[in-house]
mmCIF file of C-alpha atoms in Angstrom:
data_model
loop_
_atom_site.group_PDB
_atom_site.id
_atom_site.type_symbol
_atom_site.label_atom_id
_atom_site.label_comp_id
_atom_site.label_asym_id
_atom_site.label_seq_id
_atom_site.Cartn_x
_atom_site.Cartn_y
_atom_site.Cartn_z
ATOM 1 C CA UNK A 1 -13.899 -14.142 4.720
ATOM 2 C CA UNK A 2 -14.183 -12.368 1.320
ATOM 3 C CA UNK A 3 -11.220 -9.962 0.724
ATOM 4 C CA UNK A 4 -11.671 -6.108 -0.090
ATOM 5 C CA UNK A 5 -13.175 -5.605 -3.245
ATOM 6 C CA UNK A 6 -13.007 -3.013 -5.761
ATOM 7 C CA UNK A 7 -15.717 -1.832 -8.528
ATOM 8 C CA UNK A 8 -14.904 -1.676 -11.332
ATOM 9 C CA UNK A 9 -11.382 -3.089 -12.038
ATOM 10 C CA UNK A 10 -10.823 -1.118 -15.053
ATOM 11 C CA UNK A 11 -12.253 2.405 -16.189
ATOM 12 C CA UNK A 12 -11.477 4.684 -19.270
ATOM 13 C CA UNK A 13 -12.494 8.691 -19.187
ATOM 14 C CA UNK A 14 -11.498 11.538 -21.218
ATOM 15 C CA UNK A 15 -10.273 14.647 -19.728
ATOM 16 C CA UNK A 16 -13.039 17.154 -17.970
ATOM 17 C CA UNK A 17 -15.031 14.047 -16.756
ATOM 18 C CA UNK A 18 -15.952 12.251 -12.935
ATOM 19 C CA UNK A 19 -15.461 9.058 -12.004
ATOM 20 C CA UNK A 20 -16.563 7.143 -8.740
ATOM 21 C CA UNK A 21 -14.987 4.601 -7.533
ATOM 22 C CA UNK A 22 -16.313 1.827 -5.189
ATOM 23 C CA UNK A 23 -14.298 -0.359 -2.297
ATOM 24 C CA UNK A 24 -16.345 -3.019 -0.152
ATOM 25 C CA UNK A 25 -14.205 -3.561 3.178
ATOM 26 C CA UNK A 26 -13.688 -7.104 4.635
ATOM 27 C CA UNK A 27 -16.470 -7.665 6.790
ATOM 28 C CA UNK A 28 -15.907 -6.170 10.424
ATOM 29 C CA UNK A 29 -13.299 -3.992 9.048
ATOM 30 C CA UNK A 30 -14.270 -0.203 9.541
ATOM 31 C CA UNK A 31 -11.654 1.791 8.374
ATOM 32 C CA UNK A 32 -10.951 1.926 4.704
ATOM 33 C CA UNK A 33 -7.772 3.802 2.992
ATOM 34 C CA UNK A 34 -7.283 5.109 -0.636
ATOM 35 C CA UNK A 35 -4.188 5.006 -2.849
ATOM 36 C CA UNK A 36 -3.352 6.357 -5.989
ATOM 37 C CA UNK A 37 0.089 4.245 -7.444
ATOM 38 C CA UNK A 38 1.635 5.647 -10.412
ATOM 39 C CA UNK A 39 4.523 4.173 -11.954
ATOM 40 C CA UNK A 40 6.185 7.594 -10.805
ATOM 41 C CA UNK A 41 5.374 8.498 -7.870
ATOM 42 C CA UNK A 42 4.661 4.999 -6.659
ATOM 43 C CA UNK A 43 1.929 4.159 -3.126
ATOM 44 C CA UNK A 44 0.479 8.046 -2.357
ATOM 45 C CA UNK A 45 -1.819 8.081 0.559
ATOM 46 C CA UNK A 46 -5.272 9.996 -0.492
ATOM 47 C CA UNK A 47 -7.412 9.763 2.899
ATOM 48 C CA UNK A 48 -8.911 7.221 5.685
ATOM 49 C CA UNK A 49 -12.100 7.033 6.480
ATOM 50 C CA UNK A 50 -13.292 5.691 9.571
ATOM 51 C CA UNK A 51 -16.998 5.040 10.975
ATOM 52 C CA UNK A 52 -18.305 7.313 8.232
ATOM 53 C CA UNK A 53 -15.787 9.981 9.105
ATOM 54 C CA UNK A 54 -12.661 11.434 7.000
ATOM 55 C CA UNK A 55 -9.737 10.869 9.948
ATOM 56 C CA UNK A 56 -6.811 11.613 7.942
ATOM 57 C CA UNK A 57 -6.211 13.043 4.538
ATOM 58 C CA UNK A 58 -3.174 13.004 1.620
ATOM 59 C CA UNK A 59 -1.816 15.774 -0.238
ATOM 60 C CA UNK A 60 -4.391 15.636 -2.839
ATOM 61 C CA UNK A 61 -6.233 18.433 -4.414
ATOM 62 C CA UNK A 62 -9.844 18.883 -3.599
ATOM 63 C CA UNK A 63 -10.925 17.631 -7.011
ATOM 64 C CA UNK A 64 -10.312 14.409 -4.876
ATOM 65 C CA UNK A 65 -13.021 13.412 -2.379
ATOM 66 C CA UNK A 66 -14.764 10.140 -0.646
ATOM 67 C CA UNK A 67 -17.273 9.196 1.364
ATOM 68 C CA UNK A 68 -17.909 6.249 3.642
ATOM 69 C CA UNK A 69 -21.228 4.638 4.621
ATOM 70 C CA UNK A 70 -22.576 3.147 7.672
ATOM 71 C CA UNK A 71 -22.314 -0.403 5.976
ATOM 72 C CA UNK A 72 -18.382 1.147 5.965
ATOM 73 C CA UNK A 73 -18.057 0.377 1.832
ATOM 74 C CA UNK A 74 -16.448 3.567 1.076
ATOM 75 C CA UNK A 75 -16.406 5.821 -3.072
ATOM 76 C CA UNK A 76 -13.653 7.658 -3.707
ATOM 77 C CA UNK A 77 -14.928 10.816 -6.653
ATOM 78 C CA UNK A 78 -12.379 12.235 -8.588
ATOM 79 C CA UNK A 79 -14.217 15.241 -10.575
ATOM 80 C CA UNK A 80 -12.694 17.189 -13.528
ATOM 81 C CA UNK A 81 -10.204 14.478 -14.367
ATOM 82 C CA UNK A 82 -7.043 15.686 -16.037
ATOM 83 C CA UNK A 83 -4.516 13.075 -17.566
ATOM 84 C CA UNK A 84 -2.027 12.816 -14.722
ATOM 85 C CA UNK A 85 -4.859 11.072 -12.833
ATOM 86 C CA UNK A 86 -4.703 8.122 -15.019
ATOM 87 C CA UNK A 87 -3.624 5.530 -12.074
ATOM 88 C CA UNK A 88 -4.227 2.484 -10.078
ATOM 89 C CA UNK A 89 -6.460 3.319 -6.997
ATOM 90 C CA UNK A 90 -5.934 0.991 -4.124
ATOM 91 C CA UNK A 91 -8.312 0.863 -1.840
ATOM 92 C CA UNK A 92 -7.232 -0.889 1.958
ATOM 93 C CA UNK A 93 -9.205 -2.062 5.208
ATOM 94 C CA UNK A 94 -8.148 -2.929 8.197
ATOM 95 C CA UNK A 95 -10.347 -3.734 11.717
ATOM 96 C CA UNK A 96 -8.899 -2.080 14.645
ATOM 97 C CA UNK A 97 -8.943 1.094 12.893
ATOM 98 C CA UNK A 98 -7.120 3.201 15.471
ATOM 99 C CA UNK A 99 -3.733 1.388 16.149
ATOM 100 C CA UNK A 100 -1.021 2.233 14.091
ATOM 101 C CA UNK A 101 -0.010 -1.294 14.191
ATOM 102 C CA UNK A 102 -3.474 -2.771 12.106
ATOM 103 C CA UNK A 103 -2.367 -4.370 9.253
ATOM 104 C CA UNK A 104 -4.023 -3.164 6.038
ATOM 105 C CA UNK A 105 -5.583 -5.633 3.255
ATOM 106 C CA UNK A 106 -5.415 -4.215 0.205
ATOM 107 C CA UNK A 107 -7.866 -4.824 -3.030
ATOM 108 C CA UNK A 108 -6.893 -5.602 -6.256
ATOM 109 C CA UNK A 109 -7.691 -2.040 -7.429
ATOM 110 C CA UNK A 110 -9.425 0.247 -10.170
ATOM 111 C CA UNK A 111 -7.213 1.103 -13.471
ATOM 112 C CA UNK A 112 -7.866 4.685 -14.208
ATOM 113 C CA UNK A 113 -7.041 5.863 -18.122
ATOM 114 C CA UNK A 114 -7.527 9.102 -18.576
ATOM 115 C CA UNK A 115 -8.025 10.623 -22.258
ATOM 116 C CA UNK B 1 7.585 13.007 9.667
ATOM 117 C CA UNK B 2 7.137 9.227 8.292
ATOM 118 C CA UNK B 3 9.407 8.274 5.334
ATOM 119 C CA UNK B 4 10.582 5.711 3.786
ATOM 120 C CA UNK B 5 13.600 4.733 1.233
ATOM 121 C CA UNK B 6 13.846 1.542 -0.842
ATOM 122 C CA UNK B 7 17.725 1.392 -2.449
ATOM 123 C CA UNK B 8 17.539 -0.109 -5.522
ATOM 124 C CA UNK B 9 13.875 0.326 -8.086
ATOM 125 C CA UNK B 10 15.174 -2.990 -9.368
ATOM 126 C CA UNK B 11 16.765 -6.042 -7.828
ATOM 127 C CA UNK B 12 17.656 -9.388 -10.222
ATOM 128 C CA UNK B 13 18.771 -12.274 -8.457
ATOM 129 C CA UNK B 14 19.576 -16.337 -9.788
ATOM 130 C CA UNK B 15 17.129 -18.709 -8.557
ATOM 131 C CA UNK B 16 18.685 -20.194 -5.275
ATOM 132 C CA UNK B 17 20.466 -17.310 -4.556
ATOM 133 C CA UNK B 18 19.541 -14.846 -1.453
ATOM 134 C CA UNK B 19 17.110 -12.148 -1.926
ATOM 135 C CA UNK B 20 18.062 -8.961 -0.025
ATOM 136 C CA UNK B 21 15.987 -5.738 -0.397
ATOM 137 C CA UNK B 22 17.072 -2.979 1.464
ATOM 138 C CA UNK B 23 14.476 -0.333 3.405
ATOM 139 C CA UNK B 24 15.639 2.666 5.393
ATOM 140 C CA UNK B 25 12.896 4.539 7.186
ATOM 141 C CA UNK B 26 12.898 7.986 8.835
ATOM 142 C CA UNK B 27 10.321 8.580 11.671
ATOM 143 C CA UNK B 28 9.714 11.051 14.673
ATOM 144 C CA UNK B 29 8.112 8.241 16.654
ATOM 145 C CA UNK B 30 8.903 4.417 17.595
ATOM 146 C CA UNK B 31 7.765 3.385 13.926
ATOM 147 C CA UNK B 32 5.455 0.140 12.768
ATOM 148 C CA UNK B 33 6.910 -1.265 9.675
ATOM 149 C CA UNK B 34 5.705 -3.567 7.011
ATOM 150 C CA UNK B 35 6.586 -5.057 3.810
ATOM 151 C CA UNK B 36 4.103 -5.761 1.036
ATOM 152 C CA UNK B 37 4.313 -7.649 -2.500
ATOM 153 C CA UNK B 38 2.559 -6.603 -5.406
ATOM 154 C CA UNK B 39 2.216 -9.213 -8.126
ATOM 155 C CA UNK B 40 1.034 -8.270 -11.767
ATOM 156 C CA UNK B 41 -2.806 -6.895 -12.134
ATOM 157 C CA UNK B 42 -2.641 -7.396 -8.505
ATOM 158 C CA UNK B 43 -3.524 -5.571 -5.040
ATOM 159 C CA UNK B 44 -1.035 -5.580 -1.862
ATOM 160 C CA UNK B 45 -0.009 -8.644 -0.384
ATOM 161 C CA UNK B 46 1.122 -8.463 3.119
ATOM 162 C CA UNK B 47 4.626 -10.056 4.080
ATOM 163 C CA UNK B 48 5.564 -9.262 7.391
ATOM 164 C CA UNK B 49 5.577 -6.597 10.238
ATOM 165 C CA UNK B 50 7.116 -5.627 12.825
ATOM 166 C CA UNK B 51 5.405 -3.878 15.892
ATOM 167 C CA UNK B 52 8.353 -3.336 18.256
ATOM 168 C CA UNK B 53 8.053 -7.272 19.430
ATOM 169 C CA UNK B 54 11.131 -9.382 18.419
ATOM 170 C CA UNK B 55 13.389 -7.173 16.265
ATOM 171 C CA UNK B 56 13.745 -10.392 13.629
ATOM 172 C CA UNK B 57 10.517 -11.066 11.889
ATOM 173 C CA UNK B 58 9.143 -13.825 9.930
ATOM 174 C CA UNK B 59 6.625 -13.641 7.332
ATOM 175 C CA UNK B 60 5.314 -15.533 4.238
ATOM 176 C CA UNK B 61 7.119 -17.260 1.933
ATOM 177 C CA UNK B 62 10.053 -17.910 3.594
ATOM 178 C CA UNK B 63 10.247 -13.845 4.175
ATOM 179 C CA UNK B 64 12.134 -12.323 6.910
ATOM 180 C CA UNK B 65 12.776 -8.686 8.055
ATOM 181 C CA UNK B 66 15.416 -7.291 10.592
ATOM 182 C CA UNK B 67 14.982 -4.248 12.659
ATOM 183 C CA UNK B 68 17.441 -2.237 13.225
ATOM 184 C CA UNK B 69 16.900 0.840 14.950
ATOM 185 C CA UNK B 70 20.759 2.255 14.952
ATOM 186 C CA UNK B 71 20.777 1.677 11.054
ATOM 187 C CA UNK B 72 17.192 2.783 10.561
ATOM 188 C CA UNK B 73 17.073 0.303 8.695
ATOM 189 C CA UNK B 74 14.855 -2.661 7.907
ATOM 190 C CA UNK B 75 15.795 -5.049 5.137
ATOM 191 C CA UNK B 76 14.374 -7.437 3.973
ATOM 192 C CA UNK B 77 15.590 -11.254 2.943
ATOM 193 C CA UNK B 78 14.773 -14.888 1.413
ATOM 194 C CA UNK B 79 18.006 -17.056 1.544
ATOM 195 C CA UNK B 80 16.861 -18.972 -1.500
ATOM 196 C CA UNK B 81 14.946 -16.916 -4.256
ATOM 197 C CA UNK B 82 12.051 -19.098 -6.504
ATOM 198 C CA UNK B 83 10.735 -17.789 -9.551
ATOM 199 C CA UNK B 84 7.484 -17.060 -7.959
ATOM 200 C CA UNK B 85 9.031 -14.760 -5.617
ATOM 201 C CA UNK B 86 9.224 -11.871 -8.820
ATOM 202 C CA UNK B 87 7.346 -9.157 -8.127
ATOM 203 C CA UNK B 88 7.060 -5.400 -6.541
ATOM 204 C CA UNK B 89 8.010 -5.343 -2.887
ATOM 205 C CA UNK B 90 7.006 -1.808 -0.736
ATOM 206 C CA UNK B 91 8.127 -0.820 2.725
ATOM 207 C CA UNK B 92 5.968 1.266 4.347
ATOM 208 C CA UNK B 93 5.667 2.428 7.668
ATOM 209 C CA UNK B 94 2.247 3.698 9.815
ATOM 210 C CA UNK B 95 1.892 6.219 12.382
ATOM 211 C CA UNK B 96 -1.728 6.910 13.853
ATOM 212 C CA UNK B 97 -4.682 6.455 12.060
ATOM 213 C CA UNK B 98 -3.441 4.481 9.582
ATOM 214 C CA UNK B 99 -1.853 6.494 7.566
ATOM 215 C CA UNK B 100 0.626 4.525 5.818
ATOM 216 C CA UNK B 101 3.686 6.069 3.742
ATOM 217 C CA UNK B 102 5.264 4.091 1.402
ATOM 218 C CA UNK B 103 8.729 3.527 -0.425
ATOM 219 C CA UNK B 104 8.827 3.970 -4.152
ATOM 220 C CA UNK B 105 8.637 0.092 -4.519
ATOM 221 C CA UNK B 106 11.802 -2.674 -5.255
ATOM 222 C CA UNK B 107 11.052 -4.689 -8.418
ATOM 223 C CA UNK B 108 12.447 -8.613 -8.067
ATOM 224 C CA UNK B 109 13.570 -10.479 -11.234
ATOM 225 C CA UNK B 110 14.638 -14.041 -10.533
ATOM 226 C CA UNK B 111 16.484 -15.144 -13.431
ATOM 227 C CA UNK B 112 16.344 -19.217 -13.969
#
């Protein structure tokens, strides 16, 4: 099976702008996860969508949002980007999608600069 | 609520020597816990879980975990470190939904 994958790996923005980001689940997999990482706040949890529905949600601002479809590939929009959003966004699946014992895959992830 | 505490943002160890990264958790509820690697330009890379099975688990790469509910605690340890074991290790436990929470990360030098 192809792993998750994550479009596009690396992204530069100034300050003001959107950005979309895209994650492709394994296939089967139905609920997908987003993570920002930042070398200072490390793994933060941003929301879960599962079966085209937002089930749990981070302590994110609302300038952070995402969507899932019914094909469950999931975009994650960050709009008005200020520089502290500069970041690697992870982006996990996993198949059960309801047990707190699924194990996630992660993808390799979208860099985020912000200018 | 779901925490978790790495000791130690960076670990360096000789090659042969035992790799020990430590993981404390705090949780309301019977927790799920996993460790992850992260290697360079990379995504997540599971090592091992435990799911309240046997409180010793095994994972990859000669990996293994201990639970230990008294200590809260839930290490984890390679008796002979190889220079392809550097990296970013991350506990992280789950409650429902998936919603993961994860320690600020352990970075593993190996020196040769």
């Amino acid at each position: 099976k192809a792993g998750v994958t994550q479009t596009p790996r690396y992204l530069i923005k100034t300050r003001g702008q959107q950005v979309t980001l895209s994650c492709s689940p394994i296939s089967g997999h139905r609920s997908v996860s987003w993570y920002q990482q930042t070398p200072g706040q490390g793994l933060q949890f941003l929301f879960e969508y599962f079966s085209e529905t937002q089930r749990n949600k981070g302590n994110f601002p609302g300038r952070f949002s995402g969507r899932q479809f019914s094909n469950s590939r999931s975009e994650m929009n960050v709009s008005t980007l200020e520089l502290g959003d500069s970041a690697l966004y992870l982006c996990a699946s996993s198949s059960l999608g309801g047990s707190s014992t699924d194990t996630q895959y992660f993808g390799p992830g979208t860099r985020l600069t912000v200018l | 609520a779901q925490s978790v505490t790495q000791l130690g943002s960076h670990v360096s160890v000789s090659e042969g020597a035992l790799v020990l990264l430590r993981c404390n958790y705090s949780s309301s509820v019977p927790p799920y816990l996993f460790w992850y690697v992260q290697y360079p330009n990379q995504g997540l890379q599971l090592l091992l879980k435990y799911t309240s099975a046997a409180t010793l688990v095994k994972g990859i790469n000669g990996f293994e975990a201990e639970f230990k509910k008294s200590e809260t605690s839930f290490h984890l340890t390679k008796p002979s470190a190889h220079m392809s074991d550097a990296a970013e290790y991350f506990c992280a436990v789950s409650v429902t939904g998936n919603q993961f929470y994860f320690g600020t990360g352990t970075s593993l030098t190996v020196i040769p």
